[in-house]
Coordinates of N, CA, C and O in Angstrom, one line a residue:
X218 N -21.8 4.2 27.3 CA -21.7 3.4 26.1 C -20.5 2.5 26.2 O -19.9 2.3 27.2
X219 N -20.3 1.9 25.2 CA -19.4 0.2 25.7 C -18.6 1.0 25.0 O -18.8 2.1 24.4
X220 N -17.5 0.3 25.3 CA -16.1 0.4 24.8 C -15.9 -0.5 24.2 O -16.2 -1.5 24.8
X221 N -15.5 -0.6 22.7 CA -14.3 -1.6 21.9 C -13.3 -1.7 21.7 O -12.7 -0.6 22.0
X222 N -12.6 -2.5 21.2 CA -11.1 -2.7 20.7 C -11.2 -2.6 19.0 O -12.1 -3.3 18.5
X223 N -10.5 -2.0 18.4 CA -10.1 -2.0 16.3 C -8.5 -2.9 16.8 O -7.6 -2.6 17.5
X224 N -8.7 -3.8 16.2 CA -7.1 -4.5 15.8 C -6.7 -4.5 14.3 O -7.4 -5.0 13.3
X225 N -5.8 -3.9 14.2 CA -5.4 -3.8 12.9 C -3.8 -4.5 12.4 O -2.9 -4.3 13.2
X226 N -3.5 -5.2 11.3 CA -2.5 -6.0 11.0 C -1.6 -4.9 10.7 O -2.1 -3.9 10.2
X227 N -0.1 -4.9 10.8 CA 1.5 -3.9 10.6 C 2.6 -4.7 10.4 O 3.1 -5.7 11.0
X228 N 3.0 -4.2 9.3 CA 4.6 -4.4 9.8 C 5.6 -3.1 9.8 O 5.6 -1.9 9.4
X229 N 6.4 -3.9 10.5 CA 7.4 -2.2 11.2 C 8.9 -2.8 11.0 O 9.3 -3.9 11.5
X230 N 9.8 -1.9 10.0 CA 11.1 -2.0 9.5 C 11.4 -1.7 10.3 O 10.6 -1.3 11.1
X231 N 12.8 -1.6 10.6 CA 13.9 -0.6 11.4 C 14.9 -0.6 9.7 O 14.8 -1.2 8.7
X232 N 15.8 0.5 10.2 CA 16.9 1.1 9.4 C 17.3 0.0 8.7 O 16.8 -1.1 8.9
X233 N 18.4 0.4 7.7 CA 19.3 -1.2 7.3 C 18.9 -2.5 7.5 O 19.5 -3.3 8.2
X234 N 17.7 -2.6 6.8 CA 16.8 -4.1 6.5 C 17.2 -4.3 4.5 O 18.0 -3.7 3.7
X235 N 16.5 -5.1 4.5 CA 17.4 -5.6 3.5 C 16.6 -4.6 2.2 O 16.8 -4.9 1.0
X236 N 16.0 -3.9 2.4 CA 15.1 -3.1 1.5 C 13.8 -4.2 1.0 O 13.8 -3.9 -0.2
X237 N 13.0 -5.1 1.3 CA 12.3 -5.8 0.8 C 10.8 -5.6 2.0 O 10.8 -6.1 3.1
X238 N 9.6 -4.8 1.5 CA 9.1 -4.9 2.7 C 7.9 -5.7 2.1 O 8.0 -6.5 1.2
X239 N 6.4 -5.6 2.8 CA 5.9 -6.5 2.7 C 4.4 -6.1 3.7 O 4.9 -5.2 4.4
X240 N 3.4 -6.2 4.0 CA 2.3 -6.4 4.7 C 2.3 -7.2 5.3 O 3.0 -8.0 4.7
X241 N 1.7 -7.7 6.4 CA 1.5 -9.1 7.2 C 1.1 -9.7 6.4 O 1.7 -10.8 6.4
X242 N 0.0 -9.5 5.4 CA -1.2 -10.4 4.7 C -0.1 -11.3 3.5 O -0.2 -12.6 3.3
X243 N 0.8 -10.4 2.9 CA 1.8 -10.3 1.6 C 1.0 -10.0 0.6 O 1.1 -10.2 -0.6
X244 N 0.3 -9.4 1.1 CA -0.6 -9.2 -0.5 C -0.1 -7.1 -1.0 O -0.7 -6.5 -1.9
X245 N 0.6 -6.7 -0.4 CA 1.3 -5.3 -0.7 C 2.8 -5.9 -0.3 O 3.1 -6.5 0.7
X246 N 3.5 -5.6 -1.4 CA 5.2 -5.7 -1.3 C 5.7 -4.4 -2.3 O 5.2 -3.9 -3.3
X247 N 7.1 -4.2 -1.4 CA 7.2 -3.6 -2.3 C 9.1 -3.6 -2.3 O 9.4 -3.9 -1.1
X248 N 10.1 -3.3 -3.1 CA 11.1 -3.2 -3.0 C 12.2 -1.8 -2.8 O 11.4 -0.9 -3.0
X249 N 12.9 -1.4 -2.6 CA 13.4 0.0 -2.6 C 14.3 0.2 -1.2 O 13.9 0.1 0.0
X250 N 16.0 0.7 -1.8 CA 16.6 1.2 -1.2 C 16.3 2.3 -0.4 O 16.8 2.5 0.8
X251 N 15.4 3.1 -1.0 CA 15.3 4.9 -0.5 C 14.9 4.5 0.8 O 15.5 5.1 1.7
X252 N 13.9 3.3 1.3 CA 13.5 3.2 2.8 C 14.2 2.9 3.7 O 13.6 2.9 4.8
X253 N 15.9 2.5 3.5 CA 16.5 1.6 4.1 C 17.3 2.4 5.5 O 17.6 1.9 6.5
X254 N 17.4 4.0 4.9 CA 17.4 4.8 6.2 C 16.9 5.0 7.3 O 17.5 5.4 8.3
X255 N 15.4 4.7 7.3 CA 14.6 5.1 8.6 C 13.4 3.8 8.9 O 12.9 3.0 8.0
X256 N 13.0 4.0 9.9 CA 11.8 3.5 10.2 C 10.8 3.8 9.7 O 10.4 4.9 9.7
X257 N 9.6 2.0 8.6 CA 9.3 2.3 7.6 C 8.0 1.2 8.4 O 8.1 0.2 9.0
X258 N 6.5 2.0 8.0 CA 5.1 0.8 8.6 C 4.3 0.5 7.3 O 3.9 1.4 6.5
X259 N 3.9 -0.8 7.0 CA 2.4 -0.9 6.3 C 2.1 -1.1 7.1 O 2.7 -1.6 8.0
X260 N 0.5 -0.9 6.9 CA -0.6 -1.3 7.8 C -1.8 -1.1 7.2 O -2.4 0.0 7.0
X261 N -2.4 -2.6 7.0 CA -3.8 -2.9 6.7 C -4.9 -1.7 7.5 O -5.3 -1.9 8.6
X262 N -5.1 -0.7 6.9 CA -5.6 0.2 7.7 C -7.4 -0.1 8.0 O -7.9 -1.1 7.4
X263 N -7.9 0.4 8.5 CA -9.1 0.5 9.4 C -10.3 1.2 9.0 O -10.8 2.2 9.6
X264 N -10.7 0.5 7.6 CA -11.5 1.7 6.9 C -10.5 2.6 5.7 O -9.3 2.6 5.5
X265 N -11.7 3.3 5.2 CA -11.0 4.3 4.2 C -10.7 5.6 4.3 O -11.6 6.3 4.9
X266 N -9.8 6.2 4.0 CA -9.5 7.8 4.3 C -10.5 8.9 3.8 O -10.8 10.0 4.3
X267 N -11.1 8.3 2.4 CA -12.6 8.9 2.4 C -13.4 7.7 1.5 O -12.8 7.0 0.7
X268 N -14.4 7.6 1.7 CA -15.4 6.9 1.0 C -15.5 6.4 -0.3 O -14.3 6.2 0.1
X269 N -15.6 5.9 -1.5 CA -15.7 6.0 -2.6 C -16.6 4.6 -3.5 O -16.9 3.4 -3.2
X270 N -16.7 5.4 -4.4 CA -18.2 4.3 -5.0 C -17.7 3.6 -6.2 O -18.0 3.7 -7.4
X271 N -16.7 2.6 -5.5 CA -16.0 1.4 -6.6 C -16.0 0.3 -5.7 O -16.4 0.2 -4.5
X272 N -15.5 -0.6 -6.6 CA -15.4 -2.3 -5.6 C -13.7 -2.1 -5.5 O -12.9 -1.7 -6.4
X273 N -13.6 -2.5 -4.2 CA -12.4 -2.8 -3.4 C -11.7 -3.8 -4.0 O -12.4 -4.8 -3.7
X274 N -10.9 -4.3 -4.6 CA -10.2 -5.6 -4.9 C -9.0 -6.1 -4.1 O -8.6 -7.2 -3.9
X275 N -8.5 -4.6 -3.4 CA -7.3 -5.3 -2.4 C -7.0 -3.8 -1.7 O -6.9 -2.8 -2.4
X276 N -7.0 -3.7 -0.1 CA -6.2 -2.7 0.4 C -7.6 -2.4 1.3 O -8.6 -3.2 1.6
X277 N -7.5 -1.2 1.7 CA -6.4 0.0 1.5 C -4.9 -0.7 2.4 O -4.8 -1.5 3.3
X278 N -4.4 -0.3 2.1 CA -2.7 -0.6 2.8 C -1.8 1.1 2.8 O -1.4 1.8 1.9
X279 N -1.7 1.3 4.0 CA -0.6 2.6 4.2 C 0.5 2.7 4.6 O 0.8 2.5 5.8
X280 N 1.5 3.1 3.7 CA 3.2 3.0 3.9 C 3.3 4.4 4.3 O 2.9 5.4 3.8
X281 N 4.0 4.2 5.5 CA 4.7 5.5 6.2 C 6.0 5.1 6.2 O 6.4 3.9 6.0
X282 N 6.9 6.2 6.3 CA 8.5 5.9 7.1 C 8.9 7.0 7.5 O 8.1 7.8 7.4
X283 N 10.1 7.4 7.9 CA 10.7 8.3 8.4 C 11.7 8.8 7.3 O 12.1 10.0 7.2
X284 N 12.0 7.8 6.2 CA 12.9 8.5 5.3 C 11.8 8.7 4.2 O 10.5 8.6 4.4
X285 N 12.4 9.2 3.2 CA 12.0 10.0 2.1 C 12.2 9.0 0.8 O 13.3 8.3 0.7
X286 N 10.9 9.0 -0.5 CA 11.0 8.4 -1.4 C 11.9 9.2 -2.0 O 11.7 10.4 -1.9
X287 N 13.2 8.8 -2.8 CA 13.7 9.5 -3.7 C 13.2 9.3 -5.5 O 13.0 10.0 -6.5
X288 N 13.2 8.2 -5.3 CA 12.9 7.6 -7.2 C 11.8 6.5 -7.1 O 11.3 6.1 -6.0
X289 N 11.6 6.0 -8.1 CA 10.3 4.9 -8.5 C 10.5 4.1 -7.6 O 11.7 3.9 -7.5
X290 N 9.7 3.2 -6.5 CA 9.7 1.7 -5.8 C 8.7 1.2 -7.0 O 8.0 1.6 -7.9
X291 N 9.3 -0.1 -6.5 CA 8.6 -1.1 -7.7 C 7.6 -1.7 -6.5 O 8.1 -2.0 -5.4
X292 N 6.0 -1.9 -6.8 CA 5.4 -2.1 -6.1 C 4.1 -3.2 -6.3 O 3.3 -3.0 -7.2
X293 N 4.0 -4.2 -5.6 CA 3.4 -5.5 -6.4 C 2.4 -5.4 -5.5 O 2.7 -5.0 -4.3
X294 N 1.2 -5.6 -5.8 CA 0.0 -6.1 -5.1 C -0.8 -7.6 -5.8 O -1.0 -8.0 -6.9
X295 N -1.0 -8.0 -4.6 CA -1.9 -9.8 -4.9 C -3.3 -9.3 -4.5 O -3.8 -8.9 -3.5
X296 N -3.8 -9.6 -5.8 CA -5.6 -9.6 -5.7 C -5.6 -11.2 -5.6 O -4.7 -12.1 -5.7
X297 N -7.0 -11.1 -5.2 CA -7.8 -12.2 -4.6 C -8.4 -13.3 -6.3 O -8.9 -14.5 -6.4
X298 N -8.2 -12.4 -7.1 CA -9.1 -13.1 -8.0 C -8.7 -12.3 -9.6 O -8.7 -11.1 -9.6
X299 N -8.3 -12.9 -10.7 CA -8.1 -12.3 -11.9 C -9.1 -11.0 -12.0 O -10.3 -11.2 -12.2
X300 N -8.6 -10.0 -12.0 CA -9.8 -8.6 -12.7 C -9.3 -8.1 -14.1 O -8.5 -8.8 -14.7
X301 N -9.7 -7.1 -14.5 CA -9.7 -6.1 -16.0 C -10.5 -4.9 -15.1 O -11.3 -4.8 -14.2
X302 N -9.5 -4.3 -16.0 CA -10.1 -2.9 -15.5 C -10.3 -2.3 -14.4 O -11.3 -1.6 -14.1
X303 N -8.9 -2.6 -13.6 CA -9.1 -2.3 -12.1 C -7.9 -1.0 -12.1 O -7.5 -0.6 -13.2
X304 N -7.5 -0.5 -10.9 CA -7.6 1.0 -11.0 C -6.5 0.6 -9.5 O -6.8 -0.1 -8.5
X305 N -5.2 1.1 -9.6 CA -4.4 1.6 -8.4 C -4.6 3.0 -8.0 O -4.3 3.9 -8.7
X306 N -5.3 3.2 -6.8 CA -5.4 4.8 -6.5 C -4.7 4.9 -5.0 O -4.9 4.2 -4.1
X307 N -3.9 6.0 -5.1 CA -3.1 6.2 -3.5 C -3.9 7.2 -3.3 O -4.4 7.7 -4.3
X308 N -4.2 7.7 -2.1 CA -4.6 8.5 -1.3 C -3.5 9.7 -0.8 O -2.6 9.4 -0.1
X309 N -3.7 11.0 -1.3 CA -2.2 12.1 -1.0 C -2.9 12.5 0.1 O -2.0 13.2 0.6
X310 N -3.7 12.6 0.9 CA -4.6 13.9 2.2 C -5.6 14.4 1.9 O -6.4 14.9 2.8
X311 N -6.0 14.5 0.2 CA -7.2 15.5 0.0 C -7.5 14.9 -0.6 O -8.6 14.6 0.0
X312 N -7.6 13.9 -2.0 CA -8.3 13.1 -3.1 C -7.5 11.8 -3.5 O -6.3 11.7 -3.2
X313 N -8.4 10.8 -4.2 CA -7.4 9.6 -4.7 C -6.7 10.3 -6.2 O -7.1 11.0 -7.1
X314 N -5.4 9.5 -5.8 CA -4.6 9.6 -7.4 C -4.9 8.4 -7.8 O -5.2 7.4 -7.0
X315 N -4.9 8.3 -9.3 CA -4.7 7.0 -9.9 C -3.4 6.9 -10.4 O -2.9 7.9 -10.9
X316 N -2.5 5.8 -10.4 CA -1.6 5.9 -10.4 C -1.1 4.7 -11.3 O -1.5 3.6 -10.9
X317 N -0.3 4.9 -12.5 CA -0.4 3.9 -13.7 C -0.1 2.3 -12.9 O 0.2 2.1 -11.7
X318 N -0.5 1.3 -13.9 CA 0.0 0.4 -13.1 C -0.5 -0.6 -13.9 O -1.3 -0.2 -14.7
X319 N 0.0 -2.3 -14.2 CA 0.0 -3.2 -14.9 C -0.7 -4.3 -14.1 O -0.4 -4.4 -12.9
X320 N -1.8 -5.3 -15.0 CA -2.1 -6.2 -13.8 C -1.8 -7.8 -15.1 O -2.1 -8.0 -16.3
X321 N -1.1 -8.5 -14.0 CA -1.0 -9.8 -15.3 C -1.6 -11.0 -13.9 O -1.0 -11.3 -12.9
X322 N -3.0 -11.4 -14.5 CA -3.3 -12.5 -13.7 C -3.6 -11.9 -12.5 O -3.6 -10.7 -12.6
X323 N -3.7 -12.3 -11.4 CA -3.8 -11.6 -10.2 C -2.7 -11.2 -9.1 O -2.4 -11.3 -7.9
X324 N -1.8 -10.4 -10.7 CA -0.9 -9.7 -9.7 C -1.1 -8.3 -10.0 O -1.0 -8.2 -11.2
X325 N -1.2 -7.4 -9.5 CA -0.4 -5.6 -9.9 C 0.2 -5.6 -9.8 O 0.7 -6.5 -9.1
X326 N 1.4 -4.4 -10.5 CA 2.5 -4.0 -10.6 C 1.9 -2.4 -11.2 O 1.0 -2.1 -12.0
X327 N 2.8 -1.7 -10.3 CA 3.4 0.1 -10.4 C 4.4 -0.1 -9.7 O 4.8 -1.0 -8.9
X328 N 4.9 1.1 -10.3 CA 6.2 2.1 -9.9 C 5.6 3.2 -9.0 O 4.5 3.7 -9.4
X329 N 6.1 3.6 -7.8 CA 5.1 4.6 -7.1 C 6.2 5.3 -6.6 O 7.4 4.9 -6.6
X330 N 5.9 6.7 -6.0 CA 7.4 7.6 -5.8 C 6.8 8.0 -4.7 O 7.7 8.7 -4.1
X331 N 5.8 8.0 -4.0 CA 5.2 8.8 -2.4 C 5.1 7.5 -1.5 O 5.2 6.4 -1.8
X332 N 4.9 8.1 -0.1 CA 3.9 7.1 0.7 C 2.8 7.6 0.7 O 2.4 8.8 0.4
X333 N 2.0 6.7 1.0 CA 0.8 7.2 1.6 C -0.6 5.7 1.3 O -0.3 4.5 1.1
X334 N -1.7 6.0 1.2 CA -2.1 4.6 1.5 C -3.2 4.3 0.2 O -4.3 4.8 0.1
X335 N -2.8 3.4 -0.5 CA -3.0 2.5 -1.6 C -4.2 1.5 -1.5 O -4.8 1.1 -0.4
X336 N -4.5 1.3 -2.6 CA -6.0 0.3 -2.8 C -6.4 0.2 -3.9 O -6.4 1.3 -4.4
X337 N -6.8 -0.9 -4.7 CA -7.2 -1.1 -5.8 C -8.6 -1.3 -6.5 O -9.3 -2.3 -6.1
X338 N -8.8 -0.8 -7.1 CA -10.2 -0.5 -7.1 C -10.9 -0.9 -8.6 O -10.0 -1.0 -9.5
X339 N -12.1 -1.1 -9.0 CA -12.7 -1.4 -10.5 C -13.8 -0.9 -10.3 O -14.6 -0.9 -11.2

């Protein structure tokens, strides 16, 4: 059987960065001291962690690091197109959370306290 290549888009912090990170695309940013200790990735990931029967509007995108959330990051996402009624859900390992969140125009905004990998949905 053939072999392929998946390329997938990252970015990769190191320690003592200015706390501002960001996705290659810029369409996931997010702000916060707590990451500034350790080595921190988004990454436009490769498919979904499980399936689900909504329309995608932006993501999935997954924040790893080595340090630990302590309190709220303030967290912005750029949709493609004005929605209503769209839905921030992080992914914990076993089910999506929905996770409160404000959209003005085609931006989001939440406050989010985990890593783990995000996507907005309607």
């Amino acid at each position: 059987s053939p072999i392929g290549n998946l390329k997938g888009e990252w970015s990769y912090y190191q320690p003592d960065n200015d706390g501002k990170y960001s996705s290659r695309d810029g369409k996931f940013q997010l702000e916060t001291a707590d990451l500034k200790s350790g080595y921190t990735i988004i990454s436009q990931t490769i498919g979904l962690p499980q399936p689900i029967d909504k329309e995608i509007l932006a993501g999935p995108y997954h924040l790893n690091s080595t340090a630990k959330v302590k309190k709220n990051v303030d967290l912005v996402m750029h949709l493609n197109s004005e929605a209503d009624k769209v839905k921030l859900l992080m992914w914990d390992g076993k089910s999506y959370q929905t996770i409160a969140s404000k959209v003005s125009g085609k931006t989001l905004m939440a406050n989010i306290n985990s890593l783990g990998t995000y996507l907005v949905v309607r």
